[in-house]
Amino acid sequence: MSEYATLYENDPVYQMAVKQLKEAASILGLPDEYVEVLRHPEKLVQVKIAVKRDNGKVETYVGWRSQHNSALGPYKGGIRYSPNATAGETVALSMWMTWKNSLAGIPYGGGKGAVRVDPKTLSQRELEELSRKYFAALAKDVGPDLDIPAPDVYTNPQVMAWYYDEYAKITGQPSYAWGVVTAKPVDLGGLYARVVSTGYGVALTAREAAKRVLGGVEGKTVAVHGFGNVGMYAAKYLAEWGAIVVAVSDSQGYIYNPKGLNINEVIEVKNKTGSVINYKGEGVKVSKNHMELLELPVDILVPAAIENVITAENVHRVKAKVISEGANGPTTPEADRILHEKGVVVVPDILANAGGVTMSWIEWSHNRMGCFLTDQEALDRLDKMMSQNFNRVFDEWQKKYSQYPMRMAAYAIAVDRVVRAMKLRGWI
């Protein structure tokens, strides 16, 4: 093990990512030396950021950018601000982005960035200084044709605007710099559709899965675990397409009406009061135990909150026939195998929540052409791309990998595409 690798080798999140890679490689029959290449990033940049706080003191923060694989195109992936960020987590996330982009069929490799900081402790001025200095430190390692970051945990369009502006100043080419980040504010070439795109994609894959195994989504009952940005829009679009959303939850609890909820009204209550449990309606049951929602008698379940909520302990009580994962890792490996044995179709996170990065590609490609796109045009394009991709993956799963959960089939398809690209380029 090299000194370079010791920065991340012992991180449990990284070890989980490597385990998944090894499982996919085993399915594909790949040699160990290929796994050894793919388990490490092509480049890991660590930077130091000194910020002068409003009280006059200077604090130093550590940040990273992991560029995992560029066989299919420039690196792509978000940047998060978190007090728990580590080099290992950043490398793991960049590896997952390689597989997600590969599976989505878009011309990107995988990248991810992070700064170890609690952004809630920073003023707006301090946050801007941190953001600008972090991106300035990465200026030689990012670019519209090299590495295109986007928001992640505790970063947003405003942070992307600071990144863009800093990069434009450094390069002296504001029009070229336009595509250096995605999910920018609309006035800087971004798309409002990017805000809804991840939830839209989760709803879309649930819709397509319902067509394949339930005869369609119209009239089917849905429960959404987690009513943040992803779950909210997943519920909204599924309801618009004719599904009956009977339950939604947030950290304070869940609401349930077997006859269906008015999702637009629930969104309004959530935005005004901070929780869905404040929604009042005829026939609505309220519970403060949001985990109960996972076991409701519904056709479609959308876990869109946190990781590891469907486990070996509760999986036998899950009644849904289709699960579309909005969150990252909501189903444990053991639960995934049990659901597969029960005949439940689990659309894995790597496929279901790829709407965000796919919309980022739509934004980036039009930035590179120097033109704007309407939100409806962008959503129509996202719908077409993700529908085609879901059905391509579903068909290949059924044809070649049906003995495995859909998740492992998705990983095998994604890893295989990267390996084939690396072979064509003469890298392996």
Tab-separated table of N, CA and C in Angstrom, residues 34 49 67 71 87 115 175 180 219 267 292 312-313 338 340-341 362 405 424:
chain	number	residue	atom	x	y	z
A	34	TYR	N	-7.317	-5.311	-12.720
A	34	TYR	CA	-8.256	-4.275	-13.137
A	34	TYR	C	-8.901	-3.623	-11.913
A	49	ILE	N	-6.995	25.842	3.237
A	49	ILE	CA	-7.719	27.093	3.043
A	49	ILE	C	-7.689	27.889	4.341
A	67	GLN	N	-10.399	12.865	-8.291
A	67	GLN	CA	-10.712	12.632	-9.709
A	67	GLN	C	-10.488	11.144	-9.971
A	71	ALA	N	-12.042	7.908	-18.169
A	71	ALA	CA	-12.080	7.131	-19.412
A	71	ALA	C	-13.236	7.542	-20.308
A	87	ALA	N	-10.877	12.356	3.423
A	87	ALA	CA	-10.323	12.011	2.114
A	87	ALA	C	-10.925	10.706	1.614
A	115	VAL	N	-14.874	19.964	1.654
A	115	VAL	CA	-14.116	20.763	2.614
A	115	VAL	C	-14.604	20.358	3.994
A	175	SER	N	-16.555	33.714	-20.661
A	175	SER	CA	-17.456	32.891	-21.481
A	175	SER	C	-16.999	31.434	-21.470
A	180	VAL	N	-17.773	25.698	-16.149
A	180	VAL	CA	-16.869	25.061	-15.188
A	180	VAL	C	-17.625	24.413	-14.034
A	219	GLY	N	-53.055	5.180	-10.696
A	219	GLY	CA	-53.876	4.489	-9.710
A	219	GLY	C	-53.102	3.686	-8.682
A	267	ILE	N	-46.909	20.211	0.407
A	267	ILE	CA	-45.693	20.995	0.151
A	267	ILE	C	-45.817	22.378	0.780
A	292	GLU	N	-42.274	3.840	10.432
A	292	GLU	CA	-43.456	3.019	10.159
A	292	GLU	C	-43.907	3.139	8.706
A	312	ALA	N	-32.264	-5.804	7.411
A	312	ALA	CA	-32.687	-7.187	7.649
A	312	ALA	C	-33.763	-7.253	8.727
A	313	GLU	N	-33.790	-6.257	9.595
A	313	GLU	CA	-34.764	-6.254	10.697
A	313	GLU	C	-36.183	-5.943	10.212
A	338	ILE	N	-32.823	-9.991	0.135
A	338	ILE	CA	-34.127	-10.520	0.557
A	338	ILE	C	-35.240	-9.959	-0.329
A	340	HIS	N	-34.967	-8.991	-3.373
A	340	HIS	CA	-34.830	-9.649	-4.682
A	340	HIS	C	-35.482	-11.030	-4.654
A	341	GLU	N	-35.250	-11.759	-3.578
A	341	GLU	CA	-35.846	-13.097	-3.437
A	341	GLU	C	-37.371	-13.029	-3.343
A	362	ILE	N	-27.029	18.297	-19.225
A	362	ILE	CA	-27.843	19.101	-20.145
A	362	ILE	C	-27.470	20.575	-20.014
A	405	PRO	N	-29.709	-9.012	-7.570
A	405	PRO	CA	-30.531	-7.816	-7.443
A	405	PRO	C	-30.183	-6.812	-8.538
A	424	LEU	N	-10.187	0.461	-24.882
A	424	LEU	CA	-10.148	1.139	-26.177
A	424	LEU	C	-9.100	2.245	-26.207
